[in-house]
mmCIF file of C-alpha atoms in Angstrom:
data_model
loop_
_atom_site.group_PDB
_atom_site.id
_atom_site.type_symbol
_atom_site.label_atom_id
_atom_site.label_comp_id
_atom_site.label_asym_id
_atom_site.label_seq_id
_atom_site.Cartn_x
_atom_site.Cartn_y
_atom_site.Cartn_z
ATOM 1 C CA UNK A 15 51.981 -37.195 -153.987
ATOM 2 C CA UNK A 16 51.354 -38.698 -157.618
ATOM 3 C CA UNK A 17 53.893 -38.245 -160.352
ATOM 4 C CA UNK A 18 51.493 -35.911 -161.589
ATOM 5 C CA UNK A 19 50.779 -33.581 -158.943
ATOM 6 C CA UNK A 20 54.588 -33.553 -158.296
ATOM 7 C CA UNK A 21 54.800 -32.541 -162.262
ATOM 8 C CA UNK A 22 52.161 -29.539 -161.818
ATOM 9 C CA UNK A 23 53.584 -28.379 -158.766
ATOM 10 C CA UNK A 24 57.247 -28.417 -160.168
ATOM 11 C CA UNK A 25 55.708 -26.254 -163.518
ATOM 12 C CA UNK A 26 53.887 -24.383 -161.405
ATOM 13 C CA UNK A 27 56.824 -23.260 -159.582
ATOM 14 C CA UNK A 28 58.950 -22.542 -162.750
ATOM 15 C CA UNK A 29 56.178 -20.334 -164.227
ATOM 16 C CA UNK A 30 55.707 -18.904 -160.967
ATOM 17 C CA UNK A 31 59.468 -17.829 -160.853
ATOM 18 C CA UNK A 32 59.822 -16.895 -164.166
ATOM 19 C CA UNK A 33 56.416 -14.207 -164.230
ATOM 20 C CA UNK A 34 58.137 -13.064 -161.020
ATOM 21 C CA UNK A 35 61.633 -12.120 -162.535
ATOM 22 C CA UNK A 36 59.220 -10.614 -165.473
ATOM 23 C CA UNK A 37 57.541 -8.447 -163.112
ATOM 24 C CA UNK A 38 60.378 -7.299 -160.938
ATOM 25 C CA UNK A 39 62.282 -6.522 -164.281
ATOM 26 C CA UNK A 40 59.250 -4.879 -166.124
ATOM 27 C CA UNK A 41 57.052 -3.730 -163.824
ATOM 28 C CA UNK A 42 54.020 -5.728 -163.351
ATOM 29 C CA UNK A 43 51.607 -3.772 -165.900
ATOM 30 C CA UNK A 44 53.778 -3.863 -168.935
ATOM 31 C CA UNK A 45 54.550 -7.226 -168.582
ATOM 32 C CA UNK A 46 52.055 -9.480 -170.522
ATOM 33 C CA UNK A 47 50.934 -13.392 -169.996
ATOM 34 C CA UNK A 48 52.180 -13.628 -173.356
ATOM 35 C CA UNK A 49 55.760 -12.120 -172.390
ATOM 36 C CA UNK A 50 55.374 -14.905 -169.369
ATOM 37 C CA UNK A 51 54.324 -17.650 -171.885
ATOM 38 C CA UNK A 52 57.281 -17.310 -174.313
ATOM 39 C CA UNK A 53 59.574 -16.977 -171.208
ATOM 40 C CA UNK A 54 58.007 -20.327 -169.344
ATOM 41 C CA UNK A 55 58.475 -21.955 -172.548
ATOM 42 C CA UNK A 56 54.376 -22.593 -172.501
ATOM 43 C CA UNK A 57 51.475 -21.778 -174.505
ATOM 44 C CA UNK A 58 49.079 -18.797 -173.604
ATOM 45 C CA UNK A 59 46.559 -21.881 -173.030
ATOM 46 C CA UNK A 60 48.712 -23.805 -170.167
ATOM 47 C CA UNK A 61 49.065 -20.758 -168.521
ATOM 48 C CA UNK A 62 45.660 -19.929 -167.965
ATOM 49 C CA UNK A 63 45.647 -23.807 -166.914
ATOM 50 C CA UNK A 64 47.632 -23.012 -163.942
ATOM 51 C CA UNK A 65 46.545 -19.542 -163.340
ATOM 52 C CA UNK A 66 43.355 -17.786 -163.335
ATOM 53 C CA UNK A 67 44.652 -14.205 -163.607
ATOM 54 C CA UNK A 68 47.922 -12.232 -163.944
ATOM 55 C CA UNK A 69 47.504 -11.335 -160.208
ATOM 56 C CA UNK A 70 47.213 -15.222 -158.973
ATOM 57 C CA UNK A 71 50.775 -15.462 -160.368
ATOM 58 C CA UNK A 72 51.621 -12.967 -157.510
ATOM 59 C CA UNK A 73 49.148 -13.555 -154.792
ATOM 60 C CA UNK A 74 48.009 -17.444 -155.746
ATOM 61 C CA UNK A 75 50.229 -18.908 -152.588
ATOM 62 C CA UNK A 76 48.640 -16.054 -150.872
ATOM 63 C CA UNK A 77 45.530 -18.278 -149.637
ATOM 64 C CA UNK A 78 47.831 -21.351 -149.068
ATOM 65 C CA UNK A 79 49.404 -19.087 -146.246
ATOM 66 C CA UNK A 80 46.030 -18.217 -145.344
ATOM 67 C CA UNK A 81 45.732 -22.141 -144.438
ATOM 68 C CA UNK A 82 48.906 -22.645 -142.873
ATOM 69 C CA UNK A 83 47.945 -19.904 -140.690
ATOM 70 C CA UNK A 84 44.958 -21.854 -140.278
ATOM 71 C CA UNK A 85 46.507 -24.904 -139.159
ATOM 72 C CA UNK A 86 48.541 -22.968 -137.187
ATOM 73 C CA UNK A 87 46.155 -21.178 -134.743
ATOM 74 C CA UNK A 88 44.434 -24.611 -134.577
ATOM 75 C CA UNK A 89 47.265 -25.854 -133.278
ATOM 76 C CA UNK A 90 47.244 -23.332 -130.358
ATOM 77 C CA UNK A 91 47.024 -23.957 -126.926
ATOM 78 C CA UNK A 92 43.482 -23.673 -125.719
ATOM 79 C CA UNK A 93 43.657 -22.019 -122.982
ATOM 80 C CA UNK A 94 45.997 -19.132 -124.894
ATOM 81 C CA UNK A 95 44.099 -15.892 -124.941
ATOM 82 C CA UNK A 96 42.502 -15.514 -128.507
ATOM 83 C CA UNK A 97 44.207 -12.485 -129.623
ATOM 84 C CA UNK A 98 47.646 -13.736 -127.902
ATOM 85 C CA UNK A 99 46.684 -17.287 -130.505
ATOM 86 C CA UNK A 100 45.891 -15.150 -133.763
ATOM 87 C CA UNK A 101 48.819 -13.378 -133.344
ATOM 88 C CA UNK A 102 51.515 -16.499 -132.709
ATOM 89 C CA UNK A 103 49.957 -18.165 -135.437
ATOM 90 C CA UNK A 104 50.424 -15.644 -137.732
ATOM 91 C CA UNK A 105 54.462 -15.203 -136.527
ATOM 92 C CA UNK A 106 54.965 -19.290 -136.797
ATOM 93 C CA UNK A 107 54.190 -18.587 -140.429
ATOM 94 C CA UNK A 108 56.974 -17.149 -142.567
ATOM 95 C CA UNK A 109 57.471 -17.588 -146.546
ATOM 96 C CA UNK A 110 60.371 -19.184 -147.363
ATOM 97 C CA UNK A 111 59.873 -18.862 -151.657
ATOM 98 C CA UNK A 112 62.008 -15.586 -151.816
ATOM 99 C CA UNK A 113 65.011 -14.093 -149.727
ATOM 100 C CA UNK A 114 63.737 -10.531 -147.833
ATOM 101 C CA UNK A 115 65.027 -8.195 -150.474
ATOM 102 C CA UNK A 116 62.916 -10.091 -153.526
ATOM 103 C CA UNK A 117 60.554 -9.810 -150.461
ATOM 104 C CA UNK A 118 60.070 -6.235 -149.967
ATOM 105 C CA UNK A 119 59.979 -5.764 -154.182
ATOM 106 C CA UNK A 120 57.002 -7.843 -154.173
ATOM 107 C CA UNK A 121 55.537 -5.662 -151.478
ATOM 108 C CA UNK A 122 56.319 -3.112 -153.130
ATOM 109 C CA UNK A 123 54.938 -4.097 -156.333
ATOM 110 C CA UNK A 124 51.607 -5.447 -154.811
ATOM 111 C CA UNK A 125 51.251 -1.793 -152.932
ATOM 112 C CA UNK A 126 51.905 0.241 -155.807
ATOM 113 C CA UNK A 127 49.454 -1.834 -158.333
ATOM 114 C CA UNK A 128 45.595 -1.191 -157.854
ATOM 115 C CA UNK A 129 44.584 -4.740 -159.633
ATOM 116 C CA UNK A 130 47.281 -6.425 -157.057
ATOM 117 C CA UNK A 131 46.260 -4.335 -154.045
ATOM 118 C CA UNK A 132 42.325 -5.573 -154.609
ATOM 119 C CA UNK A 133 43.125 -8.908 -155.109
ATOM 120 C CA UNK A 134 45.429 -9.084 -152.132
ATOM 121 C CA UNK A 135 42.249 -7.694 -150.268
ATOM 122 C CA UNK A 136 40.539 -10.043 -151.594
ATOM 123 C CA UNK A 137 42.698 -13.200 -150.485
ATOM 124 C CA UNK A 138 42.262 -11.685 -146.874
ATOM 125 C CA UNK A 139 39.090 -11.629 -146.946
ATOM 126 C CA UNK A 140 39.694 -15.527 -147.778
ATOM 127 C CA UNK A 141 41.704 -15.577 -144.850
ATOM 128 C CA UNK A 142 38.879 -14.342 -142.595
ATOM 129 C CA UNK A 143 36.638 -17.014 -143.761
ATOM 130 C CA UNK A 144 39.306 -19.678 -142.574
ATOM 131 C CA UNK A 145 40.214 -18.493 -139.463
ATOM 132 C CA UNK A 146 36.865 -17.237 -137.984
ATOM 133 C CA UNK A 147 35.493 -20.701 -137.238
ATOM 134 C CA UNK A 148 38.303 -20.942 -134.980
ATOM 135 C CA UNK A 149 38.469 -17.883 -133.041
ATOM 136 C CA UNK A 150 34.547 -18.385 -132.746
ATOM 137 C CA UNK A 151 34.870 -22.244 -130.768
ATOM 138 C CA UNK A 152 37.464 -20.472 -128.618
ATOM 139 C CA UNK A 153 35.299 -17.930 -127.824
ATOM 140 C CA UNK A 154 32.930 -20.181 -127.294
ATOM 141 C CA UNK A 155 30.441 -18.396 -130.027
ATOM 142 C CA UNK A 156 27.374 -20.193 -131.494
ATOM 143 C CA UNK A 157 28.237 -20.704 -134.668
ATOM 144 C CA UNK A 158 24.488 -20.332 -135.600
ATOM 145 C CA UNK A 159 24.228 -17.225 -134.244
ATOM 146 C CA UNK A 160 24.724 -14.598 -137.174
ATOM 147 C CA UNK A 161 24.542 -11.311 -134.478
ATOM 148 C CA UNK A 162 28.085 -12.880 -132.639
ATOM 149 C CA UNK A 163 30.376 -10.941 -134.558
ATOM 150 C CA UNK A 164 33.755 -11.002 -132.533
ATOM 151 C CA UNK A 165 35.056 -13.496 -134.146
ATOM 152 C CA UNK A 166 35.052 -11.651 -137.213
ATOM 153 C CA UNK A 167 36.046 -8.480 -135.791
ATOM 154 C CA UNK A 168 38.989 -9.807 -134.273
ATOM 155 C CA UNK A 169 39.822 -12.110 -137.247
ATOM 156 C CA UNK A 170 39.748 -8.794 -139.559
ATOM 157 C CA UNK A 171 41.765 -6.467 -136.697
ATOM 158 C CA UNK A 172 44.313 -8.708 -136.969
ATOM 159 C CA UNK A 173 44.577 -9.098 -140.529
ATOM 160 C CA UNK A 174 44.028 -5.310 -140.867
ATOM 161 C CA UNK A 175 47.134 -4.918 -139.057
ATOM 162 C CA UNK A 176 49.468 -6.850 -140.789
ATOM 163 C CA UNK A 177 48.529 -5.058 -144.401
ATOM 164 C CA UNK A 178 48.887 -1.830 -141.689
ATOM 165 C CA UNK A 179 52.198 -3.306 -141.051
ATOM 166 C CA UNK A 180 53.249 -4.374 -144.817
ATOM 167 C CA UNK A 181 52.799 -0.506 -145.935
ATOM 168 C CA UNK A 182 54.499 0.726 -143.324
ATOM 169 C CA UNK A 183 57.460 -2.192 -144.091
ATOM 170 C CA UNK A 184 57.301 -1.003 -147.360
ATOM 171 C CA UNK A 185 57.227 2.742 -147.243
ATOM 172 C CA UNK A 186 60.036 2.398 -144.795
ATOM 173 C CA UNK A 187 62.177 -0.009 -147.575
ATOM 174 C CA UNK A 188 62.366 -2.435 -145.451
ATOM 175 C CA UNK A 189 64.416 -0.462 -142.346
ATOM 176 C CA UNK A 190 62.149 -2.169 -139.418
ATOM 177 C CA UNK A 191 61.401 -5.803 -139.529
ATOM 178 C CA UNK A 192 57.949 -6.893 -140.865
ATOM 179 C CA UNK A 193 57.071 -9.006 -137.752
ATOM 180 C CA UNK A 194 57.842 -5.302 -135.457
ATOM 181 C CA UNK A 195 55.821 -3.403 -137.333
ATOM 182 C CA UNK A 196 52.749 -5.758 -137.437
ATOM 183 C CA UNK A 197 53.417 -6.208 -133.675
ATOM 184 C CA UNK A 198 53.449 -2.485 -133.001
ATOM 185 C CA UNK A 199 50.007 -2.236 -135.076
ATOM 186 C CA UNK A 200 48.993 -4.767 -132.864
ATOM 187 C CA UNK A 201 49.522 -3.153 -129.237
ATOM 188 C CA UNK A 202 47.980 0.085 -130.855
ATOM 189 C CA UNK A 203 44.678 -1.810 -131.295
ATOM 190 C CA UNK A 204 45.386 -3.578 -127.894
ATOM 191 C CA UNK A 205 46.238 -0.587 -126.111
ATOM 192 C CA UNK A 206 43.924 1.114 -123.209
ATOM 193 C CA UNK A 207 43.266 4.431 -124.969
ATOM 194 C CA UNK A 208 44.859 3.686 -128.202
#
């Protein structure tokens, strides 16, 4: 990685960090890109040069983990059942940028703010578009053929369930484990009957 990139990613994080403390002091509505600016130290101009929008300070590593996840269902055993593959790949990835508690606050904050609830739904969506041209080769799908649609009905199942699973984590504060709850959303869809 050049000096440079190492430079962007290193003010990237520090704006990132600061707009977060912002938000979970504030609330993220009545805190401003100009409140984030003057606390970052930056102009109103070099934030919009990292960030498109208020929200991608919250949700912008959002669609990284959407690759990871990626990269980790790729790396999959084959012969692992699909839905068995979607699901491991989504455990192997955990974020590591906050501690549980700043965690469930973020949760929090993202469920109870429309703007950050859309664009979180809008990242998924992301998140089906990477990981459906996987589950389709292991399904053995054409990929030409526009009519095939478990792939995407599986991809958005399981990504369905783990937002099912993040309101339940967060309505509950936190009192069941994340990785539970989106595996008890999980059997329900998997379930004979259910």
């Amino acid at each position: 990685m050049s000096l440079w990139s190492r430079t962007r990613n290193t003010v990237y994080r520090e704006i990132t960090a600061t707009a977060m403390a912002l938000f979970l002091e504030r609330g993220f509505d009545a805190t401003t890109i100009d409140d984030i600016a003057a606390a970052a130290g930056i102009s109103r101009r070099s934030f919009f040069r990292y960030f498109g929008t208020k929200e991608d300070v919250v949700l912008g590593d959002l669609i990284a983990s959407g690759d990871l996840v990626r990269q980790a269902l790729e790396a999959r055993p084959d012969d692992e059942e699909v839905w068995a593959a979607l699901r491991n790949a989504l455990h192997s990835v955990k974020d590591t940028a906050f501690d549980e508690p700043t965690m469930l606050k973020i949760f929090t904050m993202v469920h109870q703010t429309p703007s950050l609830r859309a664009r979180s739904i809008e990242k998924h969506l992301e998140w089906q578009a990477l990981l459906t041209p996987e589950v389709r080769r292991r399904l053995g799908a054409d990929p030409a053929d526009p009519l095939d649609v478990r792939a995407d009905a599986l991809v958005a199942t399981v990504i369905t369930c783990l937002d099912v699973a993040g309101d339940a984590w967060t309505r509950g504060n936190g009192a069941v484990p994340l990785e539970t709850l989106f595996d008890a959303a999980a059997a329900a869809v998997r379930a004979p009957g259910g």
